[in-house]
Amino acid sequence: MRRRPLGSVQAKTVLGATAVVTVAMVAAGIAVLLSLGANLTEQAQSQANDTARRVAVTVATRKADTALYSGLALPDDAPVQVTTTDGRLLAASRTLDKVSGTGVADVRPKPVPSPTLSPAPTPTPSLTPTPTATEDHGGGGGRGRGRGGRDDSAEDASPSSRGSDDHATPTGTADPVVGEISGTVQEGAGHATLDGRAAAYRFATVKATDLAGQTVLVHAGASLAARESAVRTTTVVMLAGLPVLLAVVGGVTWLVTRRALAPVAGIRREMAAITASEDLSRRVPEPAAHDEVARLARTTNETLTALEASVERQRRFVADASHELRSPIASLRTQLEVGSAHPRLLDVPGAVKDTVRLQHLAADLLLLARLDAGETPTQRAVDLAALVREEAEGRAADRTPVTVDIAQDAALRAEVNGSRGQLARLVRNLLDNAQRHARTEVTVSVRRGDGWIVLAVADDGEGVSEAERERIFERFVRLDEARSRDDGGAGLGLAIARDVAHRHGGSLTVGAAQSGGARFELRLPAADV
């Protein structure tokens, strides 16, 4: 089996389909990985937020007499820090070894030195009245409060939205009231090491004010290891499955295109066989499907049919031309040989007649060859009425007279575009044919109507039957086969006339005349339209 080149339609289709699927799968894979990573990151962030809020609630509801945070129970499976607003670590998860991204790098609280006590000064009596308002000093960073322990500064503080800065802390937000936590969560990313295992984390920071009035920050994180593992596993699966998918797509495309192009291969083989054998009667196979390949096969067979008809017509033309040329040449040769041997017996008029006939036949064959070659006639204005008058005047002495019926105003506007020589040949052939079949008279008329110049040539002969009205325009066709060639001509006049009419954008038809004979009607577009 011959291997298909890479430049074949089948190979190009497979490569194109594989390339498209590759681009689509890569784009879809990237979109899936990005979406998966974003979803898992959002889940980790939600988990960190929940842990931070849960620890913050525990801090806010601790007993007021619990001064130290060293006994605070924090989860060991997540990095958690409790710090003051100025960054001093109060408590951390027991398994936390290292952390970054919370703004506090310490993982173990540092001891705070006890303050040095000095004797209190003896109050000096004063006559100044004592203010009624009292100042509350909360332990560990308490803020001044108004009535009912409510933070007055909280009324002017605007709530901050959830941030994404890795080292951001909610220090710019208002402190929650005693025993409450802040409704604002600051979000960020960082790294932490738990029990010697380092990983990326999402962090959440929440403010809380304990019952003693101290405001602290609770930092809690959630691991991104699950996200990284899921993304890595998905990437490996996609990379492993992509070649298999591409192989399946390529194989299926190869089989489908091979089946679809199989009729094309059959058409090509049959055309190659027709070319090699020169047998135009053969036809390519037509698929039963109604697709482009089937239409191609039908069009190819139609082209072969037209080509076969054209070649057959050309063969008949050559054969008929050879036959028509053989007769005058043989007659002329015979007369010359007789004249050479017996000068007194030389038929000079007959030799001249055969020579003229041979000349006319050669001119007709030459014109047909030029028309078949697609020669475009020159485009210049030709007065068709003048051509008719000139041709009719030259036949005044003929046996059958030609009557011209052309109005004076119509003659002035009966101009068409084309070759004067070819149009003159057309008119001459029509008149020759009419005189050959007429009994007493031939009538020619020229008129104008609807942008057309119409020339009609009618005779009072036997006419043409309806079944033969198209056949008479074929080459070398003579309806009266018994008529002599000298009287009937070679059968090229009407074929030349119709070809000239078509080359000039017009038409030539035949019908019945009022006198019972034939009426030929030539229609050509007017020159001034």
Tab-separated table of C-alpha atoms in Angstrom, residues 24-422:
chain	number	residue	atom	x	y	z
A	24	ALA	CA	-8.550	23.621	23.093
A	25	MET	CA	-7.409	21.081	25.675
A	26	VAL	CA	-4.484	23.228	26.849
A	27	ALA	CA	-6.769	26.246	27.201
A	28	ALA	CA	-9.409	24.175	28.996
A	29	GLY	CA	-6.763	22.619	31.262
A	30	ILE	CA	-5.377	26.001	32.246
A	31	ALA	CA	-8.892	27.249	32.971
A	32	VAL	CA	-9.648	24.152	35.087
A	33	LEU	CA	-6.407	24.491	37.054
A	34	LEU	CA	-6.980	28.184	37.701
A	35	SER	CA	-10.571	27.567	38.768
A	36	LEU	CA	-9.582	24.620	40.972
A	37	GLY	CA	-6.789	26.593	42.621
A	38	ALA	CA	-9.060	29.576	43.224
A	39	ASN	CA	-11.804	27.408	44.757
A	40	LEU	CA	-9.423	25.557	47.059
A	41	THR	CA	-7.758	28.812	48.079
A	42	GLU	CA	-11.161	30.269	48.917
A	43	GLN	CA	-11.982	27.180	50.982
A	44	ALA	CA	-8.687	27.492	52.891
A	45	GLN	CA	-9.370	31.169	53.503
A	46	SER	CA	-12.863	30.376	54.808
A	47	GLN	CA	-11.352	27.764	57.124
A	48	ALA	CA	-8.790	30.264	58.403
A	49	ASN	CA	-11.530	32.837	58.986
A	50	ASP	CA	-13.601	30.334	60.957
A	51	THR	CA	-10.615	29.306	63.112
A	52	ALA	CA	-9.695	32.936	63.807
A	53	ARG	CA	-13.262	33.832	64.807
A	54	ARG	CA	-13.599	30.749	66.978
A	55	VAL	CA	-10.362	31.505	68.888
A	56	ALA	CA	-11.311	35.182	69.098
A	57	VAL	CA	-14.636	34.284	70.734
A	58	THR	CA	-12.734	32.125	73.246
A	59	VAL	CA	-10.412	35.043	74.047
A	60	ALA	CA	-13.243	37.555	74.349
A	61	THR	CA	-15.186	35.380	76.818
A	62	ARG	CA	-12.267	34.496	79.129
A	63	LYS	CA	-12.692	35.336	82.765
A	64	ALA	CA	-11.619	38.814	83.690
A	65	ASP	CA	-9.345	37.607	86.468
A	66	THR	CA	-7.268	35.466	84.089
A	67	ALA	CA	-4.319	37.785	83.553
A	68	LEU	CA	-2.056	35.479	81.583
A	69	TYR	CA	-2.631	33.913	78.121
A	70	SER	CA	-0.149	31.113	78.646
A	71	GLY	CA	-2.902	28.736	79.637
A	72	LEU	CA	-5.059	29.507	76.605
A	73	ALA	CA	-5.968	26.297	74.731
A	74	LEU	CA	-5.166	26.769	71.013
A	75	PRO	CA	-5.560	24.169	68.200
A	76	ASP	CA	-2.428	22.192	67.340
A	77	ASP	CA	-3.403	21.415	63.714
A	78	ALA	CA	-3.355	25.055	62.619
A	79	PRO	CA	-0.942	27.957	63.198
A	80	VAL	CA	-2.603	30.353	65.669
A	81	GLN	CA	-1.107	33.431	67.353
A	82	VAL	CA	-2.593	35.811	69.898
A	83	THR	CA	-0.771	39.153	70.020
A	84	THR	CA	-1.269	42.612	71.363
A	85	THR	CA	-2.085	45.419	68.990
A	86	ASP	CA	1.546	46.552	69.131
A	87	GLY	CA	2.849	43.129	68.026
A	88	ARG	CA	3.801	41.403	71.297
A	89	LEU	CA	3.062	37.669	71.249
A	90	LEU	CA	0.765	36.518	74.056
A	91	ALA	CA	0.097	32.907	72.995
A	92	ALA	CA	0.706	30.551	70.061
A	93	SER	CA	-0.076	27.009	68.951
A	94	ARG	CA	2.106	24.478	70.719
A	95	THR	CA	3.179	22.813	67.439
A	96	LEU	CA	4.058	26.081	65.674
A	97	ASP	CA	7.774	26.209	64.821
A	98	LYS	CA	7.951	29.081	62.341
A	99	VAL	CA	5.560	31.552	60.778
A	100	SER	CA	5.529	34.435	58.322
A	101	GLY	CA	2.752	36.548	56.911
A	102	THR	CA	1.076	37.562	60.181
A	103	GLY	CA	3.388	40.453	61.024
A	104	VAL	CA	4.667	38.660	64.138
A	105	ALA	CA	7.539	36.213	63.683
A	106	ASP	CA	7.660	35.029	67.313
A	107	VAL	CA	6.264	31.589	68.045
A	108	ARG	CA	6.843	31.594	71.838
A	109	PRO	CA	5.756	34.388	74.217
A	110	LYS	CA	8.628	36.303	75.788
A	111	PRO	CA	8.561	36.844	79.588
A	112	VAL	CA	7.550	40.327	80.635
A	113	PRO	CA	9.740	41.846	83.436
A	114	SER	CA	7.851	42.814	86.600
A	115	PRO	CA	7.556	46.571	87.060
A	116	THR	CA	9.602	48.174	89.941
A	117	LEU	CA	7.326	49.325	92.791
A	118	SER	CA	8.004	52.761	94.348
A	119	PRO	CA	6.299	54.231	97.361
A	120	ALA	CA	3.249	56.170	96.478
A	121	PRO	CA	3.527	59.907	97.152
A	122	THR	CA	1.551	61.339	99.974
A	123	PRO	CA	-1.408	63.135	98.583
A	124	THR	CA	-1.443	66.830	99.178
A	125	PRO	CA	-4.695	68.325	100.183
A	126	SER	CA	-6.051	70.522	97.489
A	127	LEU	CA	-8.802	72.999	97.412
A	128	THR	CA	-9.523	72.163	93.793
A	129	PRO	CA	-12.743	70.153	93.400
A	130	THR	CA	-12.346	66.552	92.274
A	131	PRO	CA	-13.666	65.848	88.768
A	132	THR	CA	-16.762	63.686	88.586
A	133	ALA	CA	-15.562	61.705	85.622
A	134	THR	CA	-13.299	58.751	86.183
A	135	GLU	CA	-10.640	57.278	83.867
A	136	ASP	CA	-10.612	53.548	83.354
A	137	HIS	CA	-7.205	51.966	82.654
A	138	GLY	CA	-7.649	48.503	81.282
A	139	GLY	CA	-4.797	46.057	81.499
A	140	GLY	CA	-2.576	45.358	78.509
A	141	GLY	CA	-3.552	48.146	76.082
A	142	GLY	CA	-7.054	49.129	77.281
A	143	ARG	CA	-8.546	52.274	75.709
A	144	GLY	CA	-10.486	55.131	77.391
A	145	ARG	CA	-14.191	54.391	77.543
A	146	GLY	CA	-17.299	56.410	78.275
A	147	ARG	CA	-20.401	55.430	80.056
A	148	GLY	CA	-21.249	51.797	80.282
A	149	GLY	CA	-17.709	50.769	79.235
A	150	ARG	CA	-18.483	51.645	75.557
A	151	ASP	CA	-15.565	52.737	73.400
A	152	ASP	CA	-16.287	56.331	72.371
A	153	SER	CA	-13.774	56.157	69.533
A	154	ALA	CA	-15.697	53.283	67.993
A	155	GLU	CA	-18.449	55.651	66.904
A	156	ASP	CA	-16.056	57.578	64.651
A	157	ALA	CA	-14.220	54.578	63.302
A	158	SER	CA	-15.400	53.315	59.907
A	159	PRO	CA	-15.386	49.534	59.403
A	160	SER	CA	-12.593	48.337	57.102
A	161	SER	CA	-13.187	45.809	54.375
A	162	ARG	CA	-11.429	42.471	54.137
A	163	GLY	CA	-7.900	43.069	52.971
A	164	SER	CA	-5.408	40.907	51.188
A	165	ASP	CA	-2.084	42.296	52.362
A	166	ASP	CA	0.156	39.509	53.635
A	167	HIS	CA	1.277	41.546	56.662
A	168	ALA	CA	-1.868	43.526	57.250
A	169	THR	CA	-3.387	43.638	60.730
A	170	PRO	CA	-6.679	45.210	61.678
A	171	THR	CA	-5.065	47.921	63.790
A	172	GLY	CA	-6.820	50.661	61.864
A	173	THR	CA	-10.294	49.389	62.766
A	174	ALA	CA	-12.224	50.298	65.860
A	175	ASP	CA	-11.663	48.089	68.901
A	176	PRO	CA	-14.601	45.878	69.802
A	177	VAL	CA	-16.377	46.404	73.060
A	178	VAL	CA	-15.559	44.284	76.092
A	179	GLY	CA	-16.408	40.633	75.515
A	180	GLU	CA	-16.893	41.065	71.761
A	181	ILE	CA	-14.907	40.407	68.603
A	182	SER	CA	-14.511	42.562	65.512
A	183	GLY	CA	-16.744	41.879	62.569
A	184	THR	CA	-13.892	42.697	60.199
A	185	VAL	CA	-11.444	39.993	59.120
A	186	GLN	CA	-8.096	40.826	57.589
A	187	GLU	CA	-6.927	38.170	55.121
A	188	GLY	CA	-3.422	37.391	53.927
A	189	ALA	CA	-0.998	34.686	52.811
A	190	GLY	CA	2.217	33.365	54.264
A	191	HIS	CA	4.107	30.266	55.350
A	192	ALA	CA	4.221	28.294	58.578
A	193	THR	CA	5.981	25.221	59.962
A	194	LEU	CA	4.001	22.829	62.141
A	195	ASP	CA	5.794	19.858	63.692
A	196	GLY	CA	8.615	20.353	61.212
A	197	ARG	CA	6.369	20.388	58.128
A	198	ALA	CA	6.510	23.653	56.202
A	199	ALA	CA	3.651	24.690	53.932
A	200	ALA	CA	1.906	27.692	52.431
A	201	TYR	CA	-1.033	29.059	54.395
A	202	ARG	CA	-3.866	31.514	54.158
A	203	PHE	CA	-4.162	33.671	57.300
A	204	ALA	CA	-7.029	35.543	58.923
A	205	THR	CA	-6.705	38.201	61.652
A	206	VAL	CA	-9.560	39.130	63.990
A	207	LYS	CA	-9.651	41.673	66.854
A	208	ALA	CA	-11.058	40.653	70.236
A	209	THR	CA	-11.464	42.505	73.570
A	210	ASP	CA	-11.424	40.268	76.614
A	211	LEU	CA	-13.445	40.795	79.760
A	212	ALA	CA	-10.522	42.621	81.325
A	213	GLY	CA	-10.728	45.263	78.600
A	214	GLN	CA	-7.553	44.248	76.791
A	215	THR	CA	-7.767	44.261	72.947
A	216	VAL	CA	-5.724	41.552	71.221
A	217	LEU	CA	-5.241	40.228	67.695
A	218	VAL	CA	-5.959	36.609	66.820
A	219	HIS	CA	-4.020	35.251	63.805
A	220	ALA	CA	-5.118	31.851	62.429
A	221	GLY	CA	-4.076	30.005	59.306
A	222	ALA	CA	-5.315	27.199	57.044
A	223	SER	CA	-2.930	25.078	54.970
A	224	LEU	CA	-2.826	25.262	51.160
A	225	ALA	CA	-1.233	21.822	50.903
A	226	ALA	CA	-4.523	20.299	49.724
A	227	ARG	CA	-4.798	22.872	46.975
A	228	GLU	CA	-1.238	22.296	45.815
A	229	SER	CA	-1.732	18.527	45.892
A	230	ALA	CA	-5.007	18.712	43.962
A	231	VAL	CA	-3.557	21.067	41.346
A	232	ARG	CA	-0.458	18.902	40.987
A	233	THR	CA	-2.480	15.698	40.657
A	234	THR	CA	-4.851	17.285	38.141
A	235	THR	CA	-1.908	18.574	36.110
A	236	VAL	CA	-0.288	15.135	36.017
A	237	VAL	CA	-3.559	13.479	34.975
A	238	MET	CA	-4.108	16.030	32.216
A	239	LEU	CA	-0.561	15.726	30.904
A	240	ALA	CA	-0.847	11.943	30.938
A	241	GLY	CA	-4.263	11.908	29.255
A	242	LEU	CA	-3.542	14.541	26.600
A	243	PRO	CA	-1.385	12.275	24.354
A	244	VAL	CA	-3.986	9.498	24.582
A	245	LEU	CA	-6.767	11.937	23.660
A	246	LEU	CA	-4.754	13.340	20.765
A	247	ALA	CA	-4.035	9.828	19.520
A	248	VAL	CA	-7.750	8.995	19.609
A	249	VAL	CA	-8.661	12.253	17.836
A	250	GLY	CA	-5.988	11.704	15.197
A	251	GLY	CA	-7.036	8.095	14.608
A	252	VAL	CA	-10.735	8.885	14.361
A	253	THR	CA	-10.061	11.843	12.052
A	254	TRP	CA	-7.837	9.662	9.873
A	255	LEU	CA	-10.505	6.981	9.538
A	256	VAL	CA	-13.317	9.476	8.905
A	257	THR	CA	-11.381	11.443	6.272
A	258	ARG	CA	-10.189	8.229	4.663
A	259	ARG	CA	-13.767	7.038	4.299
A	260	ALA	CA	-14.934	10.465	3.098
A	261	LEU	CA	-12.124	10.767	0.535
A	262	ALA	CA	-12.344	7.187	-0.737
A	263	PRO	CA	-14.718	8.240	-3.582
A	264	VAL	CA	-12.265	10.993	-4.522
A	265	ALA	CA	-9.521	8.389	-4.868
A	266	GLY	CA	-11.851	6.345	-7.092
A	267	ILE	CA	-12.593	9.398	-9.237
A	268	ARG	CA	-8.886	10.137	-9.573
A	269	ARG	CA	-8.065	6.564	-10.591
A	270	GLU	CA	-10.836	6.507	-13.181
A	271	MET	CA	-9.784	9.877	-14.595
A	272	ALA	CA	-6.198	8.632	-14.849
A	273	ALA	CA	-7.453	5.534	-16.687
A	274	ILE	CA	-9.559	7.663	-19.056
A	275	THR	CA	-6.556	9.884	-19.765
A	276	ALA	CA	-4.342	6.867	-20.449
A	277	SER	CA	-6.869	5.077	-22.656
A	278	GLU	CA	-8.359	8.219	-24.302
A	279	ASP	CA	-11.749	6.508	-23.986
A	280	LEU	CA	-14.158	9.348	-23.285
A	281	SER	CA	-17.121	6.982	-23.072
A	282	ARG	CA	-16.046	5.878	-19.593
A	283	ARG	CA	-17.484	7.584	-16.503
A	284	VAL	CA	-16.276	8.029	-12.942
A	285	PRO	CA	-18.186	6.267	-10.122
A	286	GLU	CA	-20.849	8.391	-8.433
A	287	PRO	CA	-21.294	7.866	-4.654
A	288	ALA	CA	-24.782	7.254	-3.347
A	289	ALA	CA	-24.420	10.065	-0.780
A	290	HIS	CA	-25.655	13.580	-1.512
A	291	ASP	CA	-22.517	15.449	-0.498
A	292	GLU	CA	-19.820	17.532	-2.185
A	293	VAL	CA	-17.951	14.462	-3.437
A	294	ALA	CA	-21.091	13.118	-5.110
A	295	ARG	CA	-21.706	16.486	-6.757
A	296	LEU	CA	-18.077	16.519	-7.903
A	297	ALA	CA	-18.514	13.077	-9.478
A	298	ARG	CA	-21.723	14.131	-11.255
A	299	THR	CA	-20.094	17.327	-12.522
A	300	THR	CA	-17.088	15.326	-13.720
A	301	ASN	CA	-19.343	12.933	-15.636
A	302	GLU	CA	-21.222	15.855	-17.161
A	303	THR	CA	-17.901	17.356	-18.219
A	304	LEU	CA	-16.844	14.041	-19.738
A	305	THR	CA	-20.151	13.844	-21.603
A	306	ALA	CA	-19.705	17.340	-23.005
A	307	LEU	CA	-16.088	16.605	-23.868
A	308	GLU	CA	-17.060	13.370	-25.606
A	309	ALA	CA	-19.694	15.193	-27.615
A	310	SER	CA	-17.237	17.928	-28.507
A	311	VAL	CA	-14.566	15.466	-29.600
A	312	GLU	CA	-17.124	13.481	-31.580
A	313	ARG	CA	-18.364	16.667	-33.212
A	314	GLN	CA	-14.790	17.627	-34.021
A	315	ARG	CA	-14.151	14.224	-35.535
A	316	ARG	CA	-17.270	14.458	-37.675
A	317	PHE	CA	-16.254	17.962	-38.661
A	318	VAL	CA	-12.806	16.832	-39.765
A	319	ALA	CA	-14.252	13.853	-41.593
A	320	ASP	CA	-16.931	15.917	-43.334
A	321	ALA	CA	-14.444	18.665	-44.147
A	322	SER	CA	-12.082	16.112	-45.642
A	323	HIS	CA	-14.937	14.638	-47.634
A	324	GLU	CA	-16.140	18.037	-48.819
A	325	LEU	CA	-12.624	19.085	-49.798
A	326	ARG	CA	-11.941	15.805	-51.556
A	327	SER	CA	-14.730	16.275	-54.105
A	328	PRO	CA	-13.708	19.654	-55.575
A	329	ILE	CA	-10.038	18.787	-55.380
A	330	ALA	CA	-10.586	15.466	-57.172
A	331	SER	CA	-12.794	17.155	-59.786
A	332	LEU	CA	-10.270	19.927	-60.316
A	333	ARG	CA	-7.399	17.453	-60.595
A	334	THR	CA	-9.311	15.348	-63.120
A	335	GLN	CA	-10.042	18.358	-65.280
A	336	LEU	CA	-6.439	19.509	-65.156
A	337	GLU	CA	-5.135	16.039	-66.036
A	338	VAL	CA	-7.567	15.770	-68.956
A	339	GLY	CA	-6.617	19.266	-70.071
A	340	SER	CA	-2.967	18.411	-69.835
A	341	ALA	CA	-3.416	15.357	-72.039
A	342	HIS	CA	-6.074	16.836	-74.342
A	343	PRO	CA	-6.027	20.633	-74.202
A	344	ARG	CA	-9.113	20.874	-76.370
A	345	LEU	CA	-11.173	18.928	-73.793
A	346	LEU	CA	-10.235	21.207	-70.874
A	347	ASP	CA	-13.383	22.519	-69.132
A	348	VAL	CA	-12.120	25.888	-67.964
A	349	PRO	CA	-15.487	27.120	-66.568
A	350	GLY	CA	-15.886	23.906	-64.601
A	351	ALA	CA	-12.376	24.173	-63.238
A	352	VAL	CA	-13.016	27.762	-62.220
A	353	LYS	CA	-16.296	26.744	-60.563
A	354	ASP	CA	-14.580	23.968	-58.603
A	355	THR	CA	-11.818	26.370	-57.599
A	356	VAL	CA	-14.333	28.944	-56.353
A	357	ARG	CA	-16.220	26.284	-54.470
A	358	LEU	CA	-12.973	25.068	-52.930
A	359	GLN	CA	-12.075	28.628	-51.987
A	360	HIS	CA	-15.446	29.224	-50.329
A	361	LEU	CA	-15.240	25.960	-48.437
A	362	ALA	CA	-11.758	26.745	-47.196
A	363	ALA	CA	-12.925	30.204	-46.085
A	364	ASP	CA	-15.884	28.679	-44.226
A	365	LEU	CA	-13.676	26.148	-42.496
A	366	LEU	CA	-11.219	28.857	-41.499
A	367	LEU	CA	-14.005	31.034	-40.076
A	368	LEU	CA	-15.431	28.109	-38.106
A	369	ALA	CA	-11.983	27.339	-36.709
A	370	ARG	CA	-11.609	30.971	-35.592
A	371	LEU	CA	-15.057	30.948	-33.998
A	372	ASP	CA	-14.329	27.656	-32.208
A	373	ALA	CA	-11.075	29.124	-30.900
A	374	GLY	CA	-13.098	31.838	-29.135
A	375	GLU	CA	-11.986	34.748	-31.274
A	376	THR	CA	-13.713	37.916	-30.034
A	377	PRO	CA	-15.151	40.057	-32.854
A	378	THR	CA	-14.094	43.675	-33.110
A	379	GLN	CA	-16.493	46.061	-31.394
A	380	ARG	CA	-17.484	48.904	-33.682
A	381	ALA	CA	-20.800	50.240	-34.921
A	382	VAL	CA	-22.124	48.437	-38.012
A	383	ASP	CA	-25.240	49.555	-39.895
A	384	LEU	CA	-27.116	46.290	-40.355
A	385	ALA	CA	-29.666	47.873	-42.709
A	386	ALA	CA	-26.881	49.117	-44.972
A	387	LEU	CA	-25.369	45.624	-45.068
A	388	VAL	CA	-28.726	44.181	-46.127
A	389	ARG	CA	-29.166	46.789	-48.878
A	390	GLU	CA	-25.666	46.183	-50.236
A	391	GLU	CA	-26.132	42.425	-50.276
A	392	ALA	CA	-29.600	42.689	-51.901
A	393	GLU	CA	-28.342	45.057	-54.601
A	394	GLY	CA	-25.667	42.525	-55.565
A	395	ARG	CA	-28.371	39.925	-56.153
A	396	ALA	CA	-30.622	41.993	-58.411
A	397	ALA	CA	-29.877	39.770	-61.397
A	398	ASP	CA	-30.407	36.461	-59.556
A	399	ARG	CA	-33.126	34.000	-60.489
A	400	THR	CA	-34.946	34.607	-57.222
A	401	PRO	CA	-35.305	38.317	-56.425
A	402	VAL	CA	-34.716	39.711	-52.939
A	403	THR	CA	-37.213	42.269	-51.644
A	404	VAL	CA	-35.970	44.621	-48.933
A	405	ASP	CA	-38.518	46.035	-46.481
A	406	ILE	CA	-36.713	48.652	-44.365
A	407	ALA	CA	-38.287	51.933	-43.236
A	408	GLN	CA	-36.114	55.001	-43.694
A	409	ASP	CA	-36.135	55.979	-40.009
A	410	ALA	CA	-35.353	52.414	-38.937
A	411	ALA	CA	-32.371	52.262	-41.288
A	412	LEU	CA	-30.836	55.297	-39.651
A	413	ARG	CA	-30.882	53.593	-36.220
A	414	ALA	CA	-30.229	49.933	-37.071
A	415	GLU	CA	-26.645	49.888	-35.749
A	416	VAL	CA	-25.079	47.016	-33.840
A	417	ASN	CA	-21.615	46.473	-32.366
A	418	GLY	CA	-19.421	43.844	-33.952
A	419	SER	CA	-17.308	42.781	-36.916
A	420	ARG	CA	-18.550	44.063	-40.244
A	421	GLY	CA	-16.949	41.149	-42.120
A	422	GLN	CA	-18.559	38.464	-39.924
